[in-house]
mmCIF file of C-alpha atoms in Angstrom:
data_model
loop_
_atom_site.group_PDB
_atom_site.id
_atom_site.type_symbol
_atom_site.label_atom_id
_atom_site.label_comp_id
_atom_site.label_asym_id
_atom_site.label_seq_id
_atom_site.Cartn_x
_atom_site.Cartn_y
_atom_site.Cartn_z
ATOM 1 C CA MET A 1 -61.500 20.555 24.942
ATOM 2 C CA THR A 2 -65.303 19.396 24.841
ATOM 3 C CA ARG A 3 -67.369 21.429 22.924
ATOM 4 C CA ARG A 4 -71.144 21.505 23.950
ATOM 5 C CA PHE A 5 -74.389 22.508 21.934
ATOM 6 C CA ILE A 6 -76.937 22.673 23.679
ATOM 7 C CA VAL A 7 -80.224 23.593 21.015
ATOM 8 C CA VAL A 8 -83.711 24.092 22.996
ATOM 9 C CA GLY A 9 -86.955 22.863 21.143
ATOM 10 C CA ARG A 10 -90.083 25.343 22.161
ATOM 11 C CA ALA A 11 -92.744 22.399 21.165
ATOM 12 C CA ALA A 12 -90.844 19.774 20.299
ATOM 13 C CA THR A 13 -92.272 16.799 21.984
ATOM 14 C CA ALA A 14 -90.585 15.318 25.022
ATOM 15 C CA GLY A 15 -92.641 11.936 24.464
ATOM 16 C CA GLY A 16 -91.290 10.470 22.094
ATOM 17 C CA ASP A 17 -94.924 10.434 20.312
ATOM 18 C CA PHE A 18 -94.102 11.517 16.597
ATOM 19 C CA LEU A 19 -94.694 9.745 12.721
ATOM 20 C CA LEU A 20 -90.740 9.066 11.587
ATOM 21 C CA ASP A 21 -93.135 9.520 7.739
ATOM 22 C CA ASP A 22 -93.721 13.024 8.626
ATOM 23 C CA LEU A 23 -91.318 14.157 11.525
ATOM 24 C CA PRO A 24 -91.722 18.201 10.806
ATOM 25 C CA GLY A 25 -95.972 17.403 11.230
ATOM 26 C CA THR A 26 -96.120 14.922 13.960
ATOM 27 C CA SER A 27 -93.199 16.810 16.535
ATOM 28 C CA GLY A 28 -93.736 20.274 17.079
ATOM 29 C CA ARG A 29 -90.806 20.520 14.850
ATOM 30 C CA LEU A 30 -88.404 18.214 16.443
ATOM 31 C CA ASP A 31 -86.924 17.387 12.868
ATOM 32 C CA VAL A 32 -85.434 20.603 13.297
ATOM 33 C CA LEU A 33 -83.335 19.609 16.121
ATOM 34 C CA ILE A 34 -82.514 15.923 15.233
ATOM 35 C CA ARG A 35 -81.130 17.416 11.814
ATOM 36 C CA CYS A 36 -77.965 19.063 14.727
ATOM 37 C CA VAL A 37 -76.939 15.373 15.797
ATOM 38 C CA ARG A 38 -75.202 14.969 12.211
ATOM 39 C CA PRO A 39 -73.087 18.519 11.600
ATOM 40 C CA ALA A 40 -72.685 17.761 15.647
ATOM 41 C CA PHE A 41 -70.857 14.620 15.287
ATOM 42 C CA LEU A 42 -69.874 13.405 11.932
ATOM 43 C CA THR A 43 -66.898 14.589 9.860
ATOM 44 C CA SER A 44 -66.275 12.799 6.738
ATOM 45 C CA HIS A 45 -64.048 10.538 7.793
ATOM 46 C CA GLY A 46 -64.655 10.061 11.193
ATOM 47 C CA ILE A 47 -67.311 11.103 14.758
ATOM 48 C CA ARG A 48 -66.359 13.870 16.878
ATOM 49 C CA ARG A 49 -65.236 12.409 19.600
ATOM 50 C CA ASP A 50 -65.103 15.935 22.148
ATOM 51 C CA VAL A 51 -68.451 16.638 21.803
ATOM 52 C CA VAL A 52 -71.946 16.567 23.657
ATOM 53 C CA VAL A 53 -75.121 17.523 21.807
ATOM 54 C CA TYR A 54 -78.196 17.931 24.939
ATOM 55 C CA LEU A 55 -81.534 18.343 23.133
ATOM 56 C CA VAL A 56 -83.973 20.876 25.049
ATOM 57 C CA LEU A 57 -87.352 19.302 24.598
ATOM 58 C CA LEU A 58 -90.360 21.690 26.074
ATOM 59 C CA GLY A 59 -93.189 20.262 24.010
ATOM 60 C CA GLY A 60 -95.874 17.545 24.445
ATOM 61 C CA ALA A 61 -98.247 15.781 27.565
ATOM 62 C CA ARG A 62 -93.939 14.412 29.183
ATOM 63 C CA ALA A 63 -91.741 17.316 28.362
ATOM 64 C CA PRO A 64 -89.293 18.916 29.554
ATOM 65 C CA ARG A 65 -87.337 16.292 28.444
ATOM 66 C CA VAL A 66 -83.242 16.300 27.647
ATOM 67 C CA VAL A 67 -81.763 13.684 25.501
ATOM 68 C CA ARG A 68 -78.011 13.825 26.220
ATOM 69 C CA ILE A 69 -76.025 12.037 23.213
ATOM 70 C CA GLU A 70 -72.420 12.031 23.854
ATOM 71 C CA GLY A 71 -69.703 11.299 20.994
ATOM 72 C CA ALA A 72 -67.122 9.742 22.888
ATOM 73 C CA ASP A 73 -69.774 7.005 23.021
ATOM 74 C CA VAL A 74 -71.853 7.224 21.312
ATOM 75 C CA LYS A 75 -71.927 4.241 19.002
ATOM 76 C CA PHE A 76 -74.353 3.777 15.552
ATOM 77 C CA LEU A 77 -74.806 7.062 14.730
ATOM 78 C CA ARG A 78 -75.872 7.586 10.725
ATOM 79 C CA PRO A 79 -76.323 10.960 8.997
ATOM 80 C CA ASP A 80 -79.394 10.075 7.344
ATOM 81 C CA GLU A 81 -82.512 12.040 9.478
ATOM 82 C CA ARG A 82 -84.958 9.308 9.735
ATOM 83 C CA ALA A 83 -81.770 7.319 11.161
ATOM 84 C CA VAL A 84 -81.186 9.240 13.236
ATOM 85 C CA ALA A 85 -85.723 10.571 14.204
ATOM 86 C CA THR A 86 -85.604 6.556 14.556
ATOM 87 C CA LEU A 87 -82.964 6.864 18.032
ATOM 88 C CA VAL A 88 -84.460 9.429 19.302
ATOM 89 C CA LYS A 89 -87.700 8.264 19.127
ATOM 90 C CA LYS A 90 -87.183 4.941 20.774
ATOM 91 C CA VAL A 91 -84.938 7.518 23.749
ATOM 92 C CA LEU A 92 -87.306 8.992 24.692
ATOM 93 C CA ALA A 93 -90.490 5.710 24.742
ATOM 94 C CA SER A 94 -87.880 3.614 26.428
ATOM 95 C CA HIS A 95 -88.156 6.354 29.523
ATOM 96 C CA SER A 96 -90.555 5.906 32.139
ATOM 97 C CA ASP A 97 -91.757 8.596 33.856
ATOM 98 C CA ASP A 98 -91.356 6.533 37.958
ATOM 99 C CA VAL A 99 -87.750 7.083 37.369
ATOM 100 C CA GLY A 100 -86.215 9.248 39.498
ATOM 101 C CA LEU A 101 -84.274 12.193 38.857
ATOM 102 C CA GLY A 102 -80.746 13.067 36.665
ATOM 103 C CA PHE A 103 -79.384 11.251 33.342
ATOM 104 C CA VAL A 104 -80.735 8.174 32.408
ATOM 105 C CA LEU A 105 -77.909 6.083 30.042
ATOM 106 C CA VAL A 106 -80.288 4.606 27.373
ATOM 107 C CA LYS A 107 -77.571 3.329 24.737
ATOM 108 C CA PRO A 108 -73.572 4.063 24.587
ATOM 109 C CA GLY A 109 -73.656 7.756 25.237
ATOM 110 C CA ILE A 110 -77.187 8.558 25.040
ATOM 111 C CA SER A 111 -78.615 9.591 28.057
ATOM 112 C CA VAL A 112 -82.392 11.084 28.895
ATOM 113 C CA ALA A 113 -83.545 13.316 31.969
ATOM 114 C CA ARG A 114 -86.605 14.597 33.092
ATOM 115 C CA GLY A 115 -85.458 18.674 32.882
ATOM 116 C CA GLY A 116 -85.476 21.144 30.747
ATOM 117 C CA LEU A 117 -82.663 24.249 29.357
ATOM 118 C CA ASP A 118 -81.722 24.844 33.286
ATOM 119 C CA LEU A 119 -80.766 21.017 33.919
ATOM 120 C CA ALA A 120 -78.701 20.952 30.773
ATOM 121 C CA LEU A 121 -77.265 24.618 31.629
ATOM 122 C CA GLU A 122 -75.627 22.623 34.985
ATOM 123 C CA ASP A 123 -74.622 18.798 33.289
ATOM 124 C CA ALA A 124 -73.032 21.050 30.318
ATOM 125 C CA HIS A 125 -71.805 25.071 30.990
ATOM 126 C CA GLY A 126 -69.992 24.101 35.087
ATOM 127 C CA SER A 127 -68.515 26.305 36.351
ATOM 128 C CA SER A 128 -65.363 27.785 34.108
ATOM 129 C CA SER A 129 -66.066 26.590 30.845
ATOM 130 C CA PRO A 130 -67.333 30.055 28.012
ATOM 131 C CA LEU A 131 -71.023 30.146 27.681
ATOM 132 C CA PHE A 132 -72.140 31.699 23.767
ATOM 133 C CA VAL A 133 -75.699 31.442 22.996
ATOM 134 C CA LEU A 134 -76.475 32.692 19.415
ATOM 135 C CA GLU A 135 -78.532 35.620 18.241
ATOM 136 C CA GLU A 136 -79.548 37.075 15.138
ATOM 137 C CA GLY A 137 -77.106 40.649 15.162
ATOM 138 C CA ALA A 138 -75.422 40.117 18.013
ATOM 139 C CA SER A 139 -71.424 40.320 17.099
ATOM 140 C CA ASP A 140 -68.966 37.870 15.695
ATOM 141 C CA LEU A 141 -68.237 34.693 16.063
ATOM 142 C CA ARG A 142 -65.097 35.150 14.136
ATOM 143 C CA ASP A 143 -64.280 37.712 17.058
ATOM 144 C CA ALA A 144 -64.712 35.734 19.730
ATOM 145 C CA LYS A 145 -62.122 34.837 22.478
ATOM 146 C CA GLU A 146 -62.086 31.435 24.365
ATOM 147 C CA LEU A 147 -63.200 29.017 22.409
ATOM 148 C CA GLY A 148 -62.162 26.193 23.356
ATOM 149 C CA SER A 149 -64.208 24.291 25.928
ATOM 150 C CA ALA A 150 -67.296 26.844 25.043
ATOM 151 C CA CYS A 151 -70.559 25.657 25.148
ATOM 152 C CA PHE A 152 -73.372 27.333 23.001
ATOM 153 C CA VAL A 153 -77.247 27.219 23.431
ATOM 154 C CA ILE A 154 -78.837 27.848 19.822
ATOM 155 C CA GLY A 155 -82.714 28.321 19.626
ATOM 156 C CA ASP A 156 -85.268 26.096 16.890
ATOM 157 C CA HIS A 157 -87.557 28.067 14.501
ATOM 158 C CA LEU A 158 -89.062 30.235 16.862
ATOM 159 C CA GLY A 159 -86.309 31.260 18.943
ATOM 160 C CA LEU A 160 -85.085 31.170 21.813
ATOM 161 C CA PRO A 161 -88.179 31.584 24.728
ATOM 162 C CA GLU A 162 -88.174 34.962 27.198
ATOM 163 C CA ASP A 163 -86.943 33.055 30.344
ATOM 164 C CA ALA A 164 -84.252 31.053 28.452
ATOM 165 C CA ARG A 165 -83.409 34.756 27.579
ATOM 166 C CA ARG A 166 -83.164 35.607 30.708
ATOM 167 C CA ARG A 167 -81.082 32.672 32.470
ATOM 168 C CA LEU A 168 -78.662 32.602 29.486
ATOM 169 C CA ALA A 169 -78.187 36.396 30.611
ATOM 170 C CA ALA A 170 -78.193 35.437 33.671
ATOM 171 C CA LEU A 171 -75.479 34.049 33.627
ATOM 172 C CA GLY A 172 -73.660 35.538 32.087
ATOM 173 C CA ALA A 173 -73.917 34.299 28.233
ATOM 174 C CA ARG A 174 -71.992 36.320 25.419
ATOM 175 C CA PRO A 175 -74.578 36.600 22.502
ATOM 176 C CA VAL A 176 -72.683 35.894 19.772
ATOM 177 C CA SER A 177 -73.738 35.720 15.742
ATOM 178 C CA ILE A 178 -72.415 33.215 12.787
ATOM 179 C CA GLY A 179 -73.248 36.199 10.175
ATOM 180 C CA PRO A 180 -75.226 38.666 8.161
ATOM 181 C CA ILE A 181 -78.072 35.952 7.707
ATOM 182 C CA SER A 182 -79.525 33.927 10.294
ATOM 183 C CA LEU A 183 -79.670 30.694 9.365
ATOM 184 C CA HIS A 184 -81.069 26.729 10.981
ATOM 185 C CA ALA A 185 -79.955 25.324 13.982
ATOM 186 C CA ASP A 186 -78.638 23.042 12.300
ATOM 187 C CA ASP A 187 -76.207 24.996 9.726
ATOM 188 C CA VAL A 188 -74.967 27.143 13.244
ATOM 189 C CA VAL A 189 -74.013 23.702 14.520
ATOM 190 C CA THR A 190 -71.865 23.624 11.262
ATOM 191 C CA ILE A 191 -70.872 26.826 11.127
ATOM 192 C CA VAL A 192 -69.893 26.939 15.145
ATOM 193 C CA ASN A 193 -67.935 23.087 14.769
ATOM 194 C CA ASN A 194 -65.516 24.505 11.603
ATOM 195 C CA GLU A 195 -65.040 27.814 13.417
ATOM 196 C CA LEU A 196 -64.165 25.828 16.127
ATOM 197 C CA ASP A 197 -62.000 23.327 13.925
ATOM 198 C CA ARG A 198 -60.032 26.307 13.040
ATOM 199 C CA ALA A 199 -59.244 27.320 16.128
ATOM 200 C CA GLU A 200 -58.020 24.744 17.309
ATOM 201 C CA ASN A 201 -55.738 24.385 13.810
ATOM 202 C CA GLY A 202 -54.094 27.675 13.990
ATOM 203 C CA GLY A 203 -56.843 29.496 11.440
ATOM 204 C CA GLY A 204 -57.377 28.437 8.562
ATOM 205 C CA ALA A 205 -56.789 25.075 6.563
ATOM 206 C CA PRO A 206 -53.756 24.106 5.462
ATOM 207 C CA LYS A 207 -51.140 25.867 2.920
ATOM 208 C CA PRO A 208 -50.808 23.277 -0.303
ATOM 209 C CA ASP A 209 -47.549 23.118 -1.182
ATOM 210 C CA MET B 1 -74.873 37.150 -7.956
ATOM 211 C CA THR B 2 -75.743 33.737 -8.583
ATOM 212 C CA ARG B 3 -74.648 31.444 -6.728
ATOM 213 C CA ARG B 4 -74.327 27.630 -8.718
ATOM 214 C CA PHE B 5 -73.846 24.387 -6.766
ATOM 215 C CA ILE B 6 -72.825 21.091 -8.881
ATOM 216 C CA VAL B 7 -73.055 17.846 -6.620
ATOM 217 C CA VAL B 8 -71.923 15.191 -7.726
ATOM 218 C CA GLY B 9 -72.921 11.852 -6.836
ATOM 219 C CA ARG B 10 -70.537 9.003 -7.857
ATOM 220 C CA ALA B 11 -72.970 5.883 -7.106
ATOM 221 C CA ALA B 12 -76.217 7.868 -6.985
ATOM 222 C CA THR B 13 -79.591 6.495 -8.758
ATOM 223 C CA ALA B 14 -80.361 8.268 -11.167
ATOM 224 C CA GLY B 15 -84.254 6.375 -11.732
ATOM 225 C CA GLY B 16 -86.054 7.509 -8.807
ATOM 226 C CA ASP B 17 -86.317 3.617 -7.766
ATOM 227 C CA PHE B 18 -85.092 4.189 -3.964
ATOM 228 C CA LEU B 19 -86.920 3.580 -1.208
ATOM 229 C CA LEU B 20 -88.049 6.345 1.382
ATOM 230 C CA ASP B 21 -87.415 4.725 4.652
ATOM 231 C CA ASP B 22 -84.424 3.994 3.403
ATOM 232 C CA LEU B 23 -82.805 6.411 1.336
ATOM 233 C CA PRO B 24 -79.278 5.658 2.057
ATOM 234 C CA GLY B 25 -79.887 1.746 1.679
ATOM 235 C CA THR B 26 -81.365 1.884 -0.995
ATOM 236 C CA SER B 27 -80.111 4.731 -3.185
ATOM 237 C CA GLY B 28 -76.582 4.976 -3.925
ATOM 238 C CA ARG B 29 -76.295 7.239 -1.075
ATOM 239 C CA LEU B 30 -78.010 9.801 -3.525
ATOM 240 C CA ASP B 31 -79.284 11.038 1.163
ATOM 241 C CA VAL B 32 -75.322 12.741 1.059
ATOM 242 C CA LEU B 33 -77.022 15.041 -2.321
ATOM 243 C CA ILE B 34 -80.071 15.305 -1.363
ATOM 244 C CA ARG B 35 -79.281 16.933 2.361
ATOM 245 C CA CYS B 36 -77.390 19.885 0.875
ATOM 246 C CA VAL B 37 -80.853 20.971 -1.418
ATOM 247 C CA ARG B 38 -82.169 22.729 2.320
ATOM 248 C CA PRO B 39 -78.337 24.165 3.269
ATOM 249 C CA ALA B 40 -78.292 25.696 -0.365
ATOM 250 C CA PHE B 41 -81.770 27.723 -0.544
ATOM 251 C CA LEU B 42 -82.947 27.895 3.202
ATOM 252 C CA THR B 43 -82.253 30.108 5.930
ATOM 253 C CA SER B 44 -84.100 31.241 9.313
ATOM 254 C CA HIS B 45 -86.887 34.064 7.184
ATOM 255 C CA GLY B 46 -86.657 32.529 3.762
ATOM 256 C CA ILE B 47 -85.646 31.182 0.332
ATOM 257 C CA ARG B 48 -81.922 31.927 -1.882
ATOM 258 C CA ARG B 49 -83.524 33.313 -4.475
ATOM 259 C CA ASP B 50 -80.114 33.540 -5.482
ATOM 260 C CA VAL B 51 -78.791 30.039 -5.368
ATOM 261 C CA VAL B 52 -78.638 27.120 -8.632
ATOM 262 C CA VAL B 53 -78.059 23.565 -7.233
ATOM 263 C CA TYR B 54 -77.558 20.990 -9.550
ATOM 264 C CA LEU B 55 -77.153 17.248 -8.503
ATOM 265 C CA VAL B 56 -75.174 15.031 -10.756
ATOM 266 C CA LEU B 57 -76.063 11.200 -10.991
ATOM 267 C CA LEU B 58 -73.470 8.185 -12.175
ATOM 268 C CA GLY B 59 -75.721 5.448 -10.349
ATOM 269 C CA GLY B 60 -78.214 3.165 -11.798
ATOM 270 C CA ALA B 61 -79.388 1.996 -15.260
ATOM 271 C CA ARG B 62 -81.004 5.217 -16.247
ATOM 272 C CA ALA B 63 -77.774 7.693 -15.961
ATOM 273 C CA PRO B 64 -75.939 9.757 -15.923
ATOM 274 C CA ARG B 65 -78.972 12.450 -14.725
ATOM 275 C CA VAL B 66 -78.533 15.925 -14.377
ATOM 276 C CA VAL B 67 -81.467 17.437 -11.359
ATOM 277 C CA ARG B 68 -81.749 21.272 -11.412
ATOM 278 C CA ILE B 69 -83.428 23.272 -8.583
ATOM 279 C CA GLU B 70 -83.572 27.030 -9.042
ATOM 280 C CA GLY B 71 -83.963 28.657 -5.568
ATOM 281 C CA ALA B 72 -85.194 32.118 -8.504
ATOM 282 C CA ASP B 73 -88.622 29.938 -8.718
ATOM 283 C CA VAL B 74 -88.999 27.040 -7.112
ATOM 284 C CA LYS B 75 -91.974 26.471 -4.806
ATOM 285 C CA PHE B 76 -93.226 24.285 -1.848
ATOM 286 C CA LEU B 77 -89.470 23.621 -0.940
ATOM 287 C CA ARG B 78 -89.554 21.637 2.726
ATOM 288 C CA PRO B 79 -86.501 21.136 5.086
ATOM 289 C CA ASP B 80 -87.334 17.841 6.166
ATOM 290 C CA GLU B 81 -84.769 15.294 4.169
ATOM 291 C CA ARG B 82 -87.589 12.776 3.529
ATOM 292 C CA ALA B 83 -89.281 16.340 1.883
ATOM 293 C CA VAL B 84 -86.396 16.646 -0.591
ATOM 294 C CA ALA B 85 -85.991 13.159 -1.231
ATOM 295 C CA THR B 86 -89.802 12.638 -2.433
ATOM 296 C CA LEU B 87 -89.354 15.730 -4.320
ATOM 297 C CA VAL B 88 -86.491 14.597 -6.620
ATOM 298 C CA LYS B 89 -87.948 11.027 -6.634
ATOM 299 C CA LYS B 90 -90.880 11.898 -8.165
ATOM 300 C CA VAL B 91 -88.925 14.050 -10.450
ATOM 301 C CA LEU B 92 -86.824 11.184 -11.421
ATOM 302 C CA ALA B 93 -89.878 9.275 -12.014
ATOM 303 C CA SER B 94 -91.374 12.001 -14.175
ATOM 304 C CA HIS B 95 -88.629 11.989 -16.907
ATOM 305 C CA SER B 96 -88.464 9.318 -19.411
ATOM 306 C CA ASP B 97 -85.959 8.114 -21.604
ATOM 307 C CA ASP B 98 -87.721 8.766 -24.521
ATOM 308 C CA VAL B 99 -87.541 12.631 -24.695
ATOM 309 C CA GLY B 100 -84.611 14.892 -26.291
ATOM 310 C CA LEU B 101 -81.586 16.790 -25.057
ATOM 311 C CA GLY B 102 -81.183 19.533 -22.755
ATOM 312 C CA PHE B 103 -82.798 20.412 -19.301
ATOM 313 C CA VAL B 104 -86.401 19.481 -18.893
ATOM 314 C CA LEU B 105 -88.766 21.277 -16.413
ATOM 315 C CA VAL B 106 -91.124 19.213 -14.115
ATOM 316 C CA LYS B 107 -92.172 21.144 -11.645
ATOM 317 C CA PRO B 108 -91.755 25.333 -10.783
ATOM 318 C CA GLY B 109 -87.712 26.132 -10.819
ATOM 319 C CA ILE B 110 -87.185 22.025 -10.725
ATOM 320 C CA SER B 111 -85.796 19.990 -13.961
ATOM 321 C CA VAL B 112 -84.112 17.156 -15.496
ATOM 322 C CA ALA B 113 -81.999 16.167 -18.029
ATOM 323 C CA ARG B 114 -79.583 13.224 -19.913
ATOM 324 C CA GLY B 115 -76.054 14.289 -18.658
ATOM 325 C CA GLY B 116 -73.846 14.266 -16.614
ATOM 326 C CA LEU B 117 -70.969 16.802 -14.732
ATOM 327 C CA ASP B 118 -70.082 18.214 -18.542
ATOM 328 C CA LEU B 119 -73.320 19.024 -18.709
ATOM 329 C CA ALA B 120 -74.122 20.985 -15.726
ATOM 330 C CA LEU B 121 -70.925 22.211 -16.192
ATOM 331 C CA GLU B 122 -72.216 23.657 -19.155
ATOM 332 C CA ASP B 123 -75.493 25.349 -17.888
ATOM 333 C CA ALA B 124 -73.742 26.729 -14.266
ATOM 334 C CA HIS B 125 -70.093 28.472 -15.352
ATOM 335 C CA GLY B 126 -70.568 29.922 -18.527
ATOM 336 C CA SER B 127 -67.709 31.354 -20.240
ATOM 337 C CA SER B 128 -66.918 34.128 -17.439
ATOM 338 C CA SER B 129 -68.044 32.928 -13.170
ATOM 339 C CA PRO B 130 -65.723 31.818 -11.934
ATOM 340 C CA LEU B 131 -65.360 28.139 -10.859
ATOM 341 C CA PHE B 132 -64.536 26.657 -7.682
ATOM 342 C CA VAL B 133 -63.943 22.934 -6.254
ATOM 343 C CA LEU B 134 -63.946 21.722 -3.079
ATOM 344 C CA GLU B 135 -60.643 19.628 -2.346
ATOM 345 C CA GLU B 136 -59.627 18.542 1.255
ATOM 346 C CA GLY B 137 -56.384 20.333 2.056
ATOM 347 C CA ALA B 138 -56.465 22.646 -0.538
ATOM 348 C CA SER B 139 -55.980 26.979 0.229
ATOM 349 C CA ASP B 140 -58.510 28.129 2.026
ATOM 350 C CA LEU B 141 -61.665 29.466 1.285
ATOM 351 C CA ARG B 142 -61.807 32.432 3.374
ATOM 352 C CA ASP B 143 -58.909 33.121 0.916
ATOM 353 C CA ALA B 144 -60.236 32.873 -2.537
ATOM 354 C CA LYS B 145 -61.355 35.984 -4.530
ATOM 355 C CA GLU B 146 -64.158 36.300 -6.845
ATOM 356 C CA LEU B 147 -66.761 35.110 -4.661
ATOM 357 C CA GLY B 148 -69.619 36.575 -6.306
ATOM 358 C CA SER B 149 -71.524 34.608 -9.163
ATOM 359 C CA ALA B 150 -69.211 31.055 -8.633
ATOM 360 C CA CYS B 151 -69.251 27.969 -9.163
ATOM 361 C CA PHE B 152 -68.687 25.607 -6.985
ATOM 362 C CA VAL B 153 -68.893 21.952 -7.309
ATOM 363 C CA ILE B 154 -68.532 19.013 -4.858
ATOM 364 C CA GLY B 155 -68.796 15.496 -4.438
ATOM 365 C CA ASP B 156 -69.834 12.942 -2.447
ATOM 366 C CA HIS B 157 -68.856 10.806 0.372
ATOM 367 C CA LEU B 158 -66.022 9.271 -2.642
ATOM 368 C CA GLY B 159 -65.216 11.817 -3.678
ATOM 369 C CA LEU B 160 -65.456 13.326 -7.280
ATOM 370 C CA PRO B 161 -64.095 10.970 -9.561
ATOM 371 C CA GLU B 162 -60.963 10.863 -11.585
ATOM 372 C CA ASP B 163 -61.875 11.955 -14.913
ATOM 373 C CA ALA B 164 -63.580 15.015 -13.216
ATOM 374 C CA ARG B 165 -60.909 16.649 -11.920
ATOM 375 C CA ARG B 166 -58.746 16.261 -14.766
ATOM 376 C CA ARG B 167 -61.800 17.782 -16.730
ATOM 377 C CA LEU B 168 -62.614 20.288 -13.659
ATOM 378 C CA ALA B 169 -58.888 20.748 -13.879
ATOM 379 C CA ALA B 170 -58.737 21.192 -17.798
ATOM 380 C CA LEU B 171 -61.752 24.064 -17.050
ATOM 381 C CA GLY B 172 -58.950 25.624 -14.886
ATOM 382 C CA ALA B 173 -61.143 25.534 -11.052
ATOM 383 C CA ARG B 174 -59.594 26.568 -8.788
ATOM 384 C CA PRO B 175 -59.334 23.775 -5.548
ATOM 385 C CA VAL B 176 -60.307 25.272 -2.217
ATOM 386 C CA SER B 177 -61.081 23.591 1.790
ATOM 387 C CA ILE B 178 -63.215 24.879 4.287
ATOM 388 C CA GLY B 179 -60.834 23.952 6.560
ATOM 389 C CA PRO B 180 -58.595 21.525 8.550
ATOM 390 C CA ILE B 181 -61.064 18.751 9.206
ATOM 391 C CA SER B 182 -63.266 17.510 5.838
ATOM 392 C CA LEU B 183 -67.227 17.626 6.044
ATOM 393 C CA HIS B 184 -69.955 16.102 4.301
ATOM 394 C CA ALA B 185 -71.383 17.879 1.199
ATOM 395 C CA ASP B 186 -74.507 19.260 2.751
ATOM 396 C CA ASP B 187 -71.886 21.030 5.341
ATOM 397 C CA VAL B 188 -69.909 22.382 2.442
ATOM 398 C CA VAL B 189 -72.818 23.746 1.208
ATOM 399 C CA THR B 190 -73.775 25.847 4.550
ATOM 400 C CA ILE B 191 -70.070 27.253 4.770
ATOM 401 C CA VAL B 192 -69.637 28.234 1.220
ATOM 402 C CA ASN B 193 -73.335 29.732 1.675
ATOM 403 C CA ASN B 194 -71.806 31.683 4.619
ATOM 404 C CA GLU B 195 -68.992 32.579 3.484
ATOM 405 C CA LEU B 196 -70.775 34.306 0.473
ATOM 406 C CA ASP B 197 -73.176 35.508 2.839
ATOM 407 C CA ARG B 198 -70.323 38.163 4.404
ATOM 408 C CA ALA B 199 -68.597 38.901 1.432
ATOM 409 C CA GLU B 200 -72.030 40.121 0.357
ATOM 410 C CA ASN B 201 -72.097 41.862 3.407
ATOM 411 C CA GLY B 202 -68.897 43.544 3.762
ATOM 412 C CA GLY B 203 -67.327 41.062 5.656
ATOM 413 C CA GLY B 204 -68.350 39.562 8.864
ATOM 414 C CA ALA B 205 -71.624 39.751 11.236
ATOM 415 C CA PRO B 206 -73.149 43.108 12.160
ATOM 416 C CA LYS B 207 -71.603 44.912 14.257
ATOM 417 C CA PRO B 208 -74.056 45.278 17.618
ATOM 418 C CA ASP B 209 -74.683 48.750 19.075
#
């Protein structure tokens, strides 16, 4: 079962033209998306091979772009924010404007494509896997069914654009929330992964002897 | 009710002598602790005033040191890792070796003291609040009682030192785990905060109308 996260950055720059020393101030808050990568893939003892992340970049002159990271193939993923930002910067810089449509593999497990949320949804969602959208005040993730192989769409600090909401509603995306207090996108990824870990392992933590 | 997190860095440098451009490689993995600050304090719409974080730094020539951050008073806390690292670096650099014992206020809500886990425990734990220690394979946090005003002790990527484990056991710390898969310290903070949010708000997310 593959877990998929689509994180939408309303102003996150698609051009790779940001400063590593001032990520929040120069990237349209791409840092919010960058921080989702570590909890999506890294555990204490390894890497989640069953996760795919889509960073949807809707800001800057070259927008829209989607960066896709596949846990099955990705290499050299480090936990610190600067390392992930460096990786994404290189990936974006390597993607020239004259390539065709569809995802282009740039590094092991990391691809980039021209397109926005629709492209990510088409690639991620397929026809059968359940689609969830994170929303403040929606029903509890802990009560959700069919979490296996689900796709989760998460907004950035500005929330999802209105046209994205409409598109997701039309696709039958189910609104869920992660608790009574709204959290940053990366915390949402952490909590969703934890819930899916529990669902796949029969509920909670192992009982002590 | 105040939530307290004590994060122990076995080799994390107490001297502020690290490079912001290579935090993981130059700081004894202080980055692991730095990344706990954002999820401890920041929500989508504000700052958690009811949280206190202790970073216990056991590495480097000036160790041990404890950096204490109090949500009630802290200002200018930004979400990106580099900004938090810059703050901690300044705080450590400002703390000279000739100060006396006890916490010294360096910036609003941020203090530093000479000492290790015992000092943090003494300041954080008091005599009445429940003490928890995060442990792989321990019983489920979701089954834990008396989460209000609790103090949580979390190890870094190397886990807690053996003497710290013995000390915590002697204090009656209750082992808990956050799920079937062991996660980074910052993910643990995210999940504990979410569980406490739920406990304080009557269970889960608000029910949709």
